[in-house]
Short mmCIF file of C-alpha atoms in Angstrom, two decimals:
data_model
loop_
_atom_site.label_atom_id
_atom_site.label_comp_id
_atom_site.label_asym_id
_atom_site.label_seq_id
_atom_site.Cartn_x
_atom_site.Cartn_y
_atom_site.Cartn_z
CA MET B 1 -7.80 -97.75 -11.25
CA ASN B 2 -11.57 -97.17 -11.46
CA VAL B 3 -11.50 -94.16 -9.17
CA LEU B 4 -8.55 -92.68 -11.04
CA HIS B 5 -10.34 -93.35 -14.33
CA ASP B 6 -13.50 -91.62 -13.11
CA ILE B 7 -11.58 -88.66 -11.69
CA LEU B 8 -9.72 -88.20 -14.96
CA ILE B 9 -12.95 -88.38 -16.97
CA LEU B 10 -14.78 -85.91 -14.72
CA THR B 11 -11.84 -83.49 -14.67
CA THR B 12 -11.68 -83.65 -18.45
CA ALA B 13 -15.45 -83.06 -18.72
CA PHE B 14 -15.18 -80.07 -16.37
CA MET B 15 -12.38 -78.51 -18.40
CA LEU B 16 -14.09 -79.34 -21.70
CA VAL B 17 -17.23 -77.45 -20.72
CA PHE B 18 -15.10 -74.50 -19.62
CA LEU B 19 -13.16 -74.51 -22.91
CA GLN B 20 -16.35 -74.82 -24.96
CA SER B 21 -17.60 -71.73 -23.18
CA SER B 22 -14.46 -69.59 -23.28
CA PHE B 23 -12.52 -70.80 -26.32
CA THR B 24 -14.27 -69.22 -29.30
CA PRO B 25 -12.00 -69.36 -32.39
CA ILE B 26 -13.79 -72.45 -33.77
CA ARG B 27 -17.14 -70.71 -33.42
CA ALA B 28 -15.73 -67.55 -34.99
CA VAL B 29 -14.37 -69.44 -38.03
CA LEU B 30 -16.98 -72.18 -38.57
CA GLY B 31 -20.03 -70.54 -37.02
CA ALA B 32 -20.56 -73.46 -34.64
CA GLN B 33 -19.11 -74.63 -31.35
CA VAL B 34 -18.08 -78.28 -31.17
CA ASP B 35 -19.55 -80.27 -28.25
CA LEU B 36 -16.98 -82.81 -27.08
CA LEU B 37 -18.94 -84.41 -24.23
CA PRO B 38 -20.62 -87.05 -26.46
CA SER B 39 -17.22 -88.18 -27.77
CA LEU B 40 -15.94 -88.38 -24.19
CA MET B 41 -19.02 -90.45 -23.37
CA VAL B 42 -18.09 -92.89 -26.16
CA TYR B 43 -14.67 -93.40 -24.57
CA THR B 44 -16.18 -93.70 -21.07
CA SER B 45 -18.82 -96.22 -22.06
CA LEU B 46 -16.27 -98.42 -23.82
CA THR B 47 -13.69 -98.37 -21.04
CA GLY B 48 -15.61 -97.76 -17.82
CA GLY B 49 -18.61 -99.13 -15.97
CA VAL B 50 -22.11 -97.89 -15.47
CA THR B 51 -21.00 -95.65 -12.58
CA SER B 52 -18.57 -93.79 -14.84
CA VAL B 53 -21.25 -93.34 -17.50
CA THR B 54 -23.78 -92.06 -14.96
CA LEU B 55 -21.30 -89.69 -13.32
CA LEU B 56 -20.22 -88.24 -16.66
CA ALA B 57 -23.81 -87.84 -17.87
CA VAL B 58 -25.00 -86.15 -14.68
CA PHE B 59 -22.03 -83.89 -13.95
CA GLY B 60 -21.07 -83.18 -17.57
CA GLY B 61 -24.67 -82.40 -18.48
CA LEU B 62 -25.24 -80.18 -15.46
CA TRP B 63 -21.98 -78.26 -15.96
CA LEU B 64 -22.83 -77.70 -19.61
CA ASP B 65 -26.35 -76.50 -18.82
CA SER B 66 -25.10 -74.25 -16.02
CA LEU B 67 -22.97 -72.24 -18.48
CA SER B 68 -25.64 -72.26 -21.17
CA ALA B 69 -29.14 -70.88 -21.58
CA ASN B 70 -30.39 -74.49 -21.79
CA PRO B 71 -32.98 -75.44 -19.17
CA LEU B 72 -31.06 -77.10 -16.33
CA GLY B 73 -30.82 -80.90 -16.73
CA VAL B 74 -31.72 -81.06 -20.39
CA SER B 75 -28.31 -82.39 -21.51
CA VAL B 76 -28.14 -85.17 -18.90
CA LEU B 77 -30.50 -87.74 -20.40
CA PRO B 78 -29.20 -87.62 -24.02
CA LEU B 79 -25.63 -88.08 -22.78
CA PHE B 80 -26.62 -90.98 -20.55
CA LEU B 81 -28.62 -92.70 -23.30
CA ILE B 82 -25.60 -92.60 -25.62
CA GLY B 83 -23.45 -94.25 -22.96
CA PHE B 84 -26.23 -96.72 -22.10
CA VAL B 85 -26.69 -97.92 -25.69
CA ILE B 86 -22.95 -98.22 -26.34
CA GLN B 87 -22.48 -100.22 -23.13
CA LYS B 88 -25.33 -102.51 -24.13
CA TYR B 89 -23.60 -103.43 -27.37
CA ARG B 90 -20.00 -103.00 -26.37
CA GLY B 91 -19.33 -106.71 -26.68
CA LEU B 92 -20.00 -106.38 -30.40
CA ILE B 93 -17.87 -103.26 -30.93
CA LEU B 94 -14.26 -103.41 -32.08
CA ARG B 95 -13.29 -100.79 -29.56
CA GLU B 96 -9.55 -100.94 -30.33
CA GLN B 97 -10.11 -99.92 -33.95
CA PRO B 98 -9.76 -96.15 -34.62
CA PHE B 99 -12.35 -96.37 -37.40
CA ALA B 100 -14.92 -97.87 -35.02
CA GLN B 101 -14.08 -95.14 -32.49
CA TYR B 102 -14.47 -92.50 -35.21
CA MET B 103 -17.86 -93.83 -36.31
CA LEU B 104 -19.10 -94.08 -32.74
CA GLY B 105 -17.93 -90.52 -32.07
CA LEU B 106 -19.68 -89.34 -35.23
CA SER B 107 -22.96 -91.03 -34.30
CA ALA B 108 -22.85 -89.88 -30.66
CA SER B 109 -21.95 -86.28 -31.54
CA ALA B 110 -24.71 -86.20 -34.15
CA LEU B 111 -27.36 -87.72 -31.87
CA ALA B 112 -26.67 -85.76 -28.69
CA PRO B 113 -27.60 -82.27 -30.02
CA VAL B 114 -30.67 -83.63 -31.80
CA ALA B 115 -31.91 -85.35 -28.64
CA THR B 116 -31.14 -82.27 -26.51
CA LEU B 117 -32.93 -79.97 -28.97
CA ALA B 118 -35.92 -82.31 -29.05
CA LEU B 119 -36.17 -81.97 -25.26
CA VAL B 120 -35.60 -78.19 -25.35
CA VAL B 121 -38.30 -77.62 -27.96
CA ASN B 122 -40.79 -79.58 -25.84
CA LEU B 123 -40.10 -77.36 -22.83
CA ASP B 124 -41.79 -74.27 -24.22
CA VAL B 125 -38.56 -72.36 -24.82
CA HIS B 126 -37.53 -71.09 -28.23
CA PRO B 127 -34.03 -72.00 -29.36
CA MET B 128 -32.60 -70.51 -32.55
CA VAL B 129 -33.08 -73.30 -35.06
CA GLY B 130 -33.07 -72.84 -38.82
CA TRP B 131 -31.34 -74.07 -41.94
CA PHE B 132 -28.03 -72.87 -40.56
CA SER B 133 -28.45 -75.37 -37.70
CA LEU B 134 -27.80 -78.14 -40.24
CA TRP B 135 -24.32 -76.77 -40.84
CA GLN B 136 -23.76 -76.46 -37.09
CA TRP B 137 -24.92 -80.05 -36.65
CA ILE B 138 -22.44 -81.29 -39.29
CA VAL B 139 -19.59 -79.36 -37.63
CA MET B 140 -20.52 -80.79 -34.22
CA ALA B 141 -20.75 -84.36 -35.54
CA LEU B 142 -17.45 -84.20 -37.44
CA GLY B 143 -15.66 -82.44 -34.60
CA GLY B 144 -16.77 -85.09 -32.13
CA ALA B 145 -15.81 -87.87 -34.55
CA VAL B 146 -12.28 -86.56 -35.03
CA VAL B 147 -11.70 -86.17 -31.30
CA THR B 148 -12.99 -89.63 -30.21
CA PRO B 149 -9.89 -91.66 -31.24
CA ILE B 150 -7.76 -88.95 -29.60
CA TRP B 151 -9.48 -89.59 -26.25
CA PHE B 152 -8.51 -93.28 -26.44
CA TRP B 153 -4.89 -92.37 -27.23
CA VAL B 154 -4.63 -89.68 -24.55
CA PHE B 155 -6.36 -91.61 -21.74
CA ASP B 156 -4.44 -94.82 -22.44
CA ARG B 157 -1.19 -92.91 -21.98
CA LEU B 158 -2.44 -90.92 -19.00
CA LEU B 159 -3.71 -93.99 -17.18
CA SER B 160 -0.55 -95.99 -17.86
CA ALA B 161 1.51 -93.05 -16.62
CA LEU B 162 -0.52 -92.59 -13.44
CA SER B 163 -1.22 -96.25 -12.52
CA TYR B 164 1.14 -98.81 -11.04
CA ARG B 165 2.94 -100.79 -13.68
CA PRO B 166 1.82 -104.44 -13.72
CA LEU B 167 4.47 -106.88 -12.55
CA ASN B 168 5.99 -108.95 -15.31
CA GLU B 169 4.72 -112.48 -14.96
CA THR B 170 7.34 -115.18 -14.82
CA SER B 171 6.94 -118.86 -15.34
CA PHE B 172 8.21 -119.50 -11.82
CA ARG B 173 5.70 -121.08 -9.48
CA SER B 174 6.73 -121.81 -5.93
CA ASP B 175 4.44 -124.83 -5.64
CA ARG B 176 6.13 -126.47 -8.60
CA GLU B 177 9.67 -125.78 -7.40
CA ILE B 178 11.91 -128.84 -7.39
CA LYS B 179 13.91 -128.79 -4.24
CA ARG B 180 17.14 -130.67 -4.48
CA GLY B 181 19.11 -132.18 -1.69
CA ARG B 182 18.00 -134.00 1.40
CA SER B 183 15.47 -132.39 3.63
CA MET I 1 -27.31 -108.24 -21.88
CA LEU I 2 -27.27 -105.57 -19.24
CA ASN I 3 -27.67 -106.35 -15.59
CA LYS I 4 -29.93 -104.71 -13.01
CA ARG I 5 -27.44 -101.94 -12.18
CA TYR I 6 -27.83 -100.42 -15.63
CA TYR I 7 -31.57 -100.11 -15.29
CA ILE I 8 -31.21 -98.63 -11.79
CA ALA I 9 -28.80 -96.05 -13.24
CA LEU I 10 -31.23 -95.29 -16.06
CA GLY I 11 -34.00 -94.81 -13.51
CA ILE I 12 -31.85 -92.46 -11.42
CA VAL I 13 -30.92 -90.35 -14.45
CA VAL I 14 -34.54 -90.13 -15.63
CA VAL I 15 -35.68 -89.07 -12.15
CA ILE I 16 -32.88 -86.44 -11.88
CA THR I 17 -33.80 -85.05 -15.31
CA LEU I 18 -37.51 -84.89 -14.55
CA VAL I 19 -36.98 -83.26 -11.16
CA LEU I 20 -34.62 -80.64 -12.63
CA LEU I 21 -36.87 -79.86 -15.57
CA LYS I 22 -39.92 -79.53 -13.34
CA LEU I 23 -38.23 -77.17 -10.85
CA PRO I 24 -39.85 -73.73 -10.54
CA ASN I 25 -38.08 -71.13 -12.68
CA ARG I 26 -36.60 -69.28 -9.75
CA ALA I 27 -35.20 -72.39 -8.06
CA ALA I 28 -33.85 -73.72 -11.37
CA SER I 29 -32.17 -70.39 -12.08
CA GLN I 30 -30.58 -70.26 -8.61
CA LEU I 31 -29.38 -73.85 -8.87
CA LYS I 32 -27.99 -73.18 -12.31
CA MET I 33 -26.06 -70.13 -11.21
CA ALA I 34 -24.76 -72.02 -8.16
CA LEU I 35 -23.55 -74.85 -10.40
CA GLY I 36 -21.96 -72.34 -12.76
CA GLY I 37 -20.18 -70.93 -9.71
CA VAL I 38 -17.82 -73.91 -9.68
CA TYR I 39 -16.20 -72.33 -12.73
CA LEU I 40 -15.38 -69.10 -10.88
CA PRO I 41 -11.83 -70.17 -9.89
CA VAL I 42 -11.16 -71.36 -13.45
CA HIS I 43 -12.43 -68.09 -14.89
CA GLY I 44 -10.25 -66.23 -12.39
CA LEU I 45 -7.24 -68.33 -13.31
CA ALA I 46 -7.84 -67.79 -17.03
CA ALA I 47 -8.14 -64.04 -16.43
CA SER I 48 -4.89 -63.99 -14.45
CA VAL I 49 -3.06 -65.92 -17.16
CA GLY I 50 -4.41 -63.51 -19.77
CA HIS I 51 -3.34 -60.58 -17.61
CA VAL I 52 0.19 -61.95 -17.21
CA ALA I 53 0.44 -62.64 -20.95
CA ASN I 54 -0.79 -59.13 -21.65
CA LYS I 55 1.77 -57.67 -19.26
CA ALA I 56 4.53 -59.71 -20.88
CA THR I 57 3.50 -58.46 -24.33
CA THR I 58 3.45 -54.86 -23.10
CA ALA I 59 6.89 -55.29 -21.55
CA VAL I 60 8.44 -56.24 -24.86
CA LEU I 61 6.77 -53.47 -26.88
CA PRO I 62 9.38 -51.14 -28.40
CA ARG I 63 9.58 -47.64 -26.91
CA SER I 64 8.97 -45.96 -30.28
CA GLU I 65 5.63 -47.74 -30.61
CA LEU I 66 4.62 -46.73 -27.09
CA VAL I 67 5.49 -43.10 -27.82
CA GLN I 68 3.48 -43.29 -31.04
CA GLN I 69 0.47 -44.72 -29.17
CA LEU I 70 0.80 -42.05 -26.49
CA GLU I 71 0.85 -39.28 -29.08
CA LYS I 72 -2.23 -40.74 -30.75
CA ALA I 73 -4.04 -40.99 -27.39
CA GLU I 74 -3.12 -37.37 -26.57
CA ARG I 75 -4.48 -36.17 -29.91
CA GLU I 76 -7.72 -38.10 -29.33
CA ASN I 77 -7.90 -36.69 -25.81
CA GLN I 78 -7.65 -33.12 -27.14
CA GLU I 79 -10.35 -33.81 -29.69
CA LEU I 80 -12.63 -35.34 -27.08
CA LYS I 81 -12.08 -32.42 -24.70
CA ILE I 82 -13.26 -30.00 -27.39
CA ARG I 83 -16.29 -32.18 -28.12
CA LEU I 84 -17.04 -32.49 -24.41
CA ALA I 85 -17.03 -28.70 -24.02
CA GLN I 86 -19.44 -28.49 -26.95
CA PHE I 87 -21.70 -31.19 -25.44
CA GLU I 88 -21.64 -29.55 -22.03
CA GLU I 89 -22.93 -26.37 -23.60
CA THR I 90 -25.64 -28.34 -25.41
CA ALA I 91 -26.53 -30.13 -22.16
CA ARG I 92 -26.89 -26.80 -20.33
CA GLU I 93 -29.08 -25.52 -23.13
CA ASN I 94 -31.10 -28.74 -23.03
CA ALA I 95 -31.55 -28.44 -19.26
CA ARG I 96 -32.70 -24.81 -19.61
CA LEU I 97 -35.24 -25.74 -22.29
CA ARG I 98 -36.47 -28.74 -20.26
CA GLN I 99 -36.98 -26.43 -17.30
CA HIS I 100 -38.73 -23.93 -19.53
CA PHE I 101 -41.19 -26.49 -20.93
CA GLY I 102 -41.55 -28.38 -17.67
CA PHE I 103 -40.01 -31.64 -18.97
CA LEU I 104 -38.47 -34.11 -16.50
CA LYS I 105 -34.75 -33.65 -15.98
CA GLN I 106 -32.60 -36.31 -17.67
CA VAL I 107 -30.57 -38.39 -15.28
CA GLN I 108 -27.02 -39.42 -16.09
CA TRP I 109 -26.60 -43.15 -16.58
CA LYS I 110 -24.72 -45.10 -13.96
CA LEU I 111 -22.69 -47.77 -15.72
CA LYS I 112 -20.91 -50.82 -14.35
CA LEU I 113 -18.08 -52.35 -16.32
CA GLY I 114 -18.15 -56.12 -16.79
CA ARG I 115 -15.63 -58.43 -18.44
CA VAL I 116 -16.88 -61.18 -20.75
CA VAL I 117 -15.78 -64.50 -19.25
CA GLY I 118 -17.60 -67.00 -21.42
CA ARG I 119 -20.12 -67.68 -24.15
CA ASP I 120 -22.94 -70.15 -24.49
CA PRO I 121 -21.49 -73.60 -25.25
CA ALA I 122 -24.73 -74.56 -27.02
CA ASN I 123 -25.17 -73.38 -30.59
CA TRP I 124 -28.86 -72.59 -30.34
CA TRP I 125 -28.60 -69.67 -27.87
CA ARG I 126 -26.93 -66.27 -28.04
CA THR I 127 -25.80 -65.54 -24.51
CA LEU I 128 -22.59 -64.67 -22.72
CA ARG I 129 -21.39 -64.46 -19.13
CA ILE I 130 -19.88 -61.43 -17.48
CA ASP I 131 -17.96 -61.15 -14.23
CA VAL I 132 -20.36 -58.90 -12.31
CA GLY I 133 -23.23 -60.19 -10.19
CA THR I 134 -25.43 -59.43 -7.22
CA ARG I 135 -22.38 -58.31 -5.20
CA ASP I 136 -22.06 -55.45 -7.71
CA GLY I 137 -25.76 -54.58 -7.55
CA ILE I 138 -26.74 -56.33 -10.78
CA VAL I 139 -30.36 -57.48 -11.09
CA PRO I 140 -32.17 -59.22 -13.98
CA ASN I 141 -33.33 -57.24 -17.02
CA LEU I 142 -30.75 -54.44 -16.80
CA PRO I 143 -29.63 -53.24 -20.25
CA VAL I 144 -26.11 -54.16 -21.36
CA LEU I 145 -24.29 -51.92 -23.82
CA THR I 146 -20.94 -50.77 -25.14
CA ALA I 147 -19.77 -47.47 -26.59
CA GLU I 148 -20.87 -48.77 -30.02
CA GLY I 149 -24.41 -49.65 -29.02
CA LEU I 150 -26.82 -52.08 -27.42
CA VAL I 151 -25.61 -55.59 -26.54
CA GLY I 152 -28.59 -57.18 -24.76
CA ARG I 153 -30.03 -57.55 -21.30
CA ILE I 154 -29.18 -59.37 -18.07
CA ALA I 155 -31.08 -62.66 -17.88
CA GLU I 156 -29.80 -64.46 -14.78
CA VAL I 157 -27.63 -63.25 -11.94
CA SER I 158 -25.46 -65.06 -9.39
CA TYR I 159 -23.24 -63.63 -6.68
CA ALA I 160 -20.25 -62.96 -8.93
CA GLN I 161 -21.45 -63.55 -12.49
CA SER I 162 -24.39 -62.75 -14.75
CA GLN I 163 -25.76 -64.17 -17.93
CA VAL I 164 -26.46 -61.70 -20.74
CA VAL I 165 -28.98 -62.52 -23.47
CA LEU I 166 -27.67 -60.95 -26.65
CA LEU I 167 -29.58 -58.97 -29.21
CA GLY I 168 -30.81 -61.48 -31.80
CA ASP I 169 -31.67 -64.19 -29.27
CA PRO I 170 -35.39 -65.04 -29.18
CA ASP I 171 -35.39 -64.08 -25.49
CA CYS I 172 -34.21 -60.53 -26.20
CA ARG I 173 -36.84 -58.51 -28.02
CA VAL I 174 -36.29 -54.78 -28.04
CA ALA I 175 -38.69 -51.95 -28.80
CA VAL I 176 -36.89 -49.62 -31.21
CA MET I 177 -37.50 -46.66 -33.48
CA VAL I 178 -36.03 -45.52 -36.75
CA GLU I 179 -34.11 -42.32 -36.11
CA ASP I 180 -34.84 -40.13 -39.07
CA LYS I 181 -36.06 -36.58 -39.63
CA GLU I 182 -39.08 -37.74 -41.62
CA THR I 183 -39.96 -40.99 -39.90
CA ARG I 184 -39.91 -41.91 -36.22
CA GLU I 185 -41.31 -45.32 -37.05
CA GLN I 186 -41.45 -47.75 -34.13
CA GLY I 187 -41.06 -51.53 -34.23
CA VAL I 188 -39.64 -54.54 -32.44
CA ILE I 189 -36.24 -56.18 -32.95
CA ALA I 190 -36.39 -59.98 -33.19
CA PRO I 191 -34.01 -62.70 -34.49
CA ALA I 192 -33.64 -62.68 -38.28
CA SER I 193 -35.45 -65.72 -39.63
CA SER I 194 -34.21 -65.10 -43.16
CA SER I 195 -30.50 -65.02 -42.36
CA PRO I 196 -29.78 -67.05 -39.23
CA SER I 197 -26.21 -67.70 -40.41
CA ASP I 198 -25.28 -64.04 -40.01
CA SER I 199 -25.50 -63.23 -36.31
CA SER I 200 -25.02 -59.53 -36.99
CA LEU I 201 -28.41 -59.24 -38.71
CA VAL I 202 -31.71 -58.96 -36.86
CA GLU I 203 -35.27 -58.31 -37.97
CA LEU I 204 -37.16 -55.10 -37.29
CA SER I 205 -40.82 -55.96 -37.55
CA TYR I 206 -44.25 -54.37 -37.01
CA LEU I 207 -43.38 -51.25 -39.00
CA SER I 208 -46.42 -49.57 -40.54
CA ARG I 209 -46.91 -50.09 -44.28
CA ASN I 210 -46.54 -46.36 -44.96
CA SER I 211 -43.19 -46.08 -43.22
CA LYS I 212 -40.49 -44.37 -45.25
CA LEU I 213 -37.53 -46.67 -44.87
CA ALA I 214 -34.14 -46.52 -46.52
CA PRO I 215 -30.90 -48.46 -46.16
CA GLY I 216 -28.50 -46.78 -43.75
CA GLN I 217 -31.16 -45.30 -41.44
CA ARG I 218 -30.19 -45.49 -37.78
CA VAL I 219 -32.20 -47.62 -35.37
CA ILE I 220 -32.26 -46.71 -31.67
CA THR I 221 -34.16 -48.02 -28.66
CA SER I 222 -37.54 -46.34 -28.24
CA GLY I 223 -37.85 -46.68 -24.47
CA VAL I 224 -41.17 -48.50 -24.84
CA GLY I 225 -41.42 -51.54 -22.60
CA GLY I 226 -39.43 -50.09 -19.74
CA ILE I 227 -36.33 -52.28 -19.89
CA PHE I 228 -34.20 -50.37 -22.39
CA PRO I 229 -33.99 -46.60 -22.02
CA LYS I 230 -34.60 -44.45 -25.07
CA GLY I 231 -31.76 -43.55 -27.36
CA ILE I 232 -29.33 -46.50 -27.28
CA PHE I 233 -27.97 -47.11 -30.76
CA VAL I 234 -28.85 -50.56 -32.11
CA GLY I 235 -27.76 -50.59 -35.74
CA GLN I 236 -28.56 -49.54 -39.28
CA ILE I 237 -31.22 -50.69 -41.73
CA VAL I 238 -29.82 -52.91 -44.49
CA ASP I 239 -32.98 -53.56 -46.53
CA TRP I 240 -36.72 -53.83 -46.05
CA LYS I 241 -39.74 -55.58 -47.53
CA SER I 242 -43.49 -55.56 -47.29
CA VAL I 243 -44.96 -58.55 -45.44
CA GLY I 244 -48.33 -59.90 -44.31
CA TYR I 245 -49.95 -59.21 -47.74
CA GLY I 246 -48.84 -55.59 -47.56
CA LEU I 247 -50.18 -55.00 -44.06
CA TYR I 248 -46.87 -53.98 -42.56
CA ASN I 249 -43.16 -53.65 -43.32
CA GLU I 250 -40.20 -55.56 -42.06
CA ALA I 251 -36.56 -54.46 -42.23
CA ARG I 252 -33.25 -56.19 -41.69
CA VAL I 253 -30.97 -54.34 -39.30
CA LYS I 254 -27.22 -54.75 -39.03
CA ILE I 255 -26.29 -54.68 -35.35
CA GLN I 256 -23.58 -52.13 -34.64
CA VAL I 257 -21.85 -54.10 -31.87
CA LYS I 258 -19.66 -57.01 -32.99
CA MET I 259 -20.89 -59.67 -30.58
CA ASN I 260 -18.18 -62.20 -31.46
CA THR I 261 -15.35 -59.94 -30.39
CA LEU I 262 -16.85 -58.47 -27.22
CA GLU I 263 -14.43 -58.36 -24.29
CA ASP I 264 -15.91 -55.70 -21.99
CA VAL I 265 -19.46 -54.42 -21.66
CA PHE I 266 -21.30 -51.89 -19.52
CA VAL I 267 -24.39 -52.66 -17.48
CA LYS I 268 -26.72 -49.69 -17.05
CA MET I 269 -27.49 -49.64 -13.36
CA PRO I 270 -30.98 -48.66 -12.10
#
């Protein structure tokens, strides 16, 4: 179950980065590309363990940076920190509620680009940041928020389709069986 | 409360990040291109799917439309042949005059066609990836252009792909000149700070305060700097203003190439 979960998450992250790089209609219409890795991290941190969070942060971040002009490794830490904080408080989060998922997706998708940009700016490179970046930030945050509940819906169905079905429990217990007749 | 494993994971991630960010530029670039290489099969698959879809669309095109397109192409071909003859004559004349005045002979550009396979997933860079790399003889800093004009320059190269920094990115500054009979004013193209929302506008700065500028004037590469050869069309001046307390002028230039719809580009080979 855990391995399957991790494989599904990593495959999705791999394809997401590819789509973010090659699927451009959203950018053409809204002027900003939506980053869906933070929303995927929300799902991962609420359903998986620390290994899943680390794997997604490292591989997702590196794949994203490899197709971008970002310095290599700059997206890893922000992604991991999002997963780390959510896991720390996940006992307090109503993870089954779509509104909670939406809000977490919104916060994560808003924080990830800010944290990444903060790192990028401190690395002596010059990203294009201006007033228009505010609009891009809003698009990224809202896009991530909308997609987060969809991850829960999609992965729940995928995992139930690909995993063994749990046996229905019966009230029969062999140690409590009343044996009739002479033995 | 988190257990020890979480803090070990945090430590590992921090170390990985620090090591990667502290890598020398060359090593980081090579590692980055190698990591990007895992997308090669996916890019290939996407291209094949696109090709099949294109073929399917062509197969269902009505014959009348094909004939119409063919006629149009033939007309254009005739027109271009006439123009070519005219240009060949001009080129011969140019060569004669160059010989006469002892100017260096102009070399014909060698161009390599590249297909755009992806764009930067981050919003704060203007780059794209093309499907030609070191196997095709591509090296960093080669100019990238289309028939419409300048696109940018090669930034990083892997075996089968290259990253192109587009005009308007802070990493792609181009020495240009205003192509006009009266003024041959030279300046530098940089990202437009006043209109970052419009990616088709860039800033032409360091123009002298006496420069005679007007909207619609053509801007071409000046050849200064050594990366971009002289004469590649960049765009047209939209407006201009005096800056630095009247010390110099700055103009906004509309880039001729539509970067958002680019599918194929040419790399000018050395």
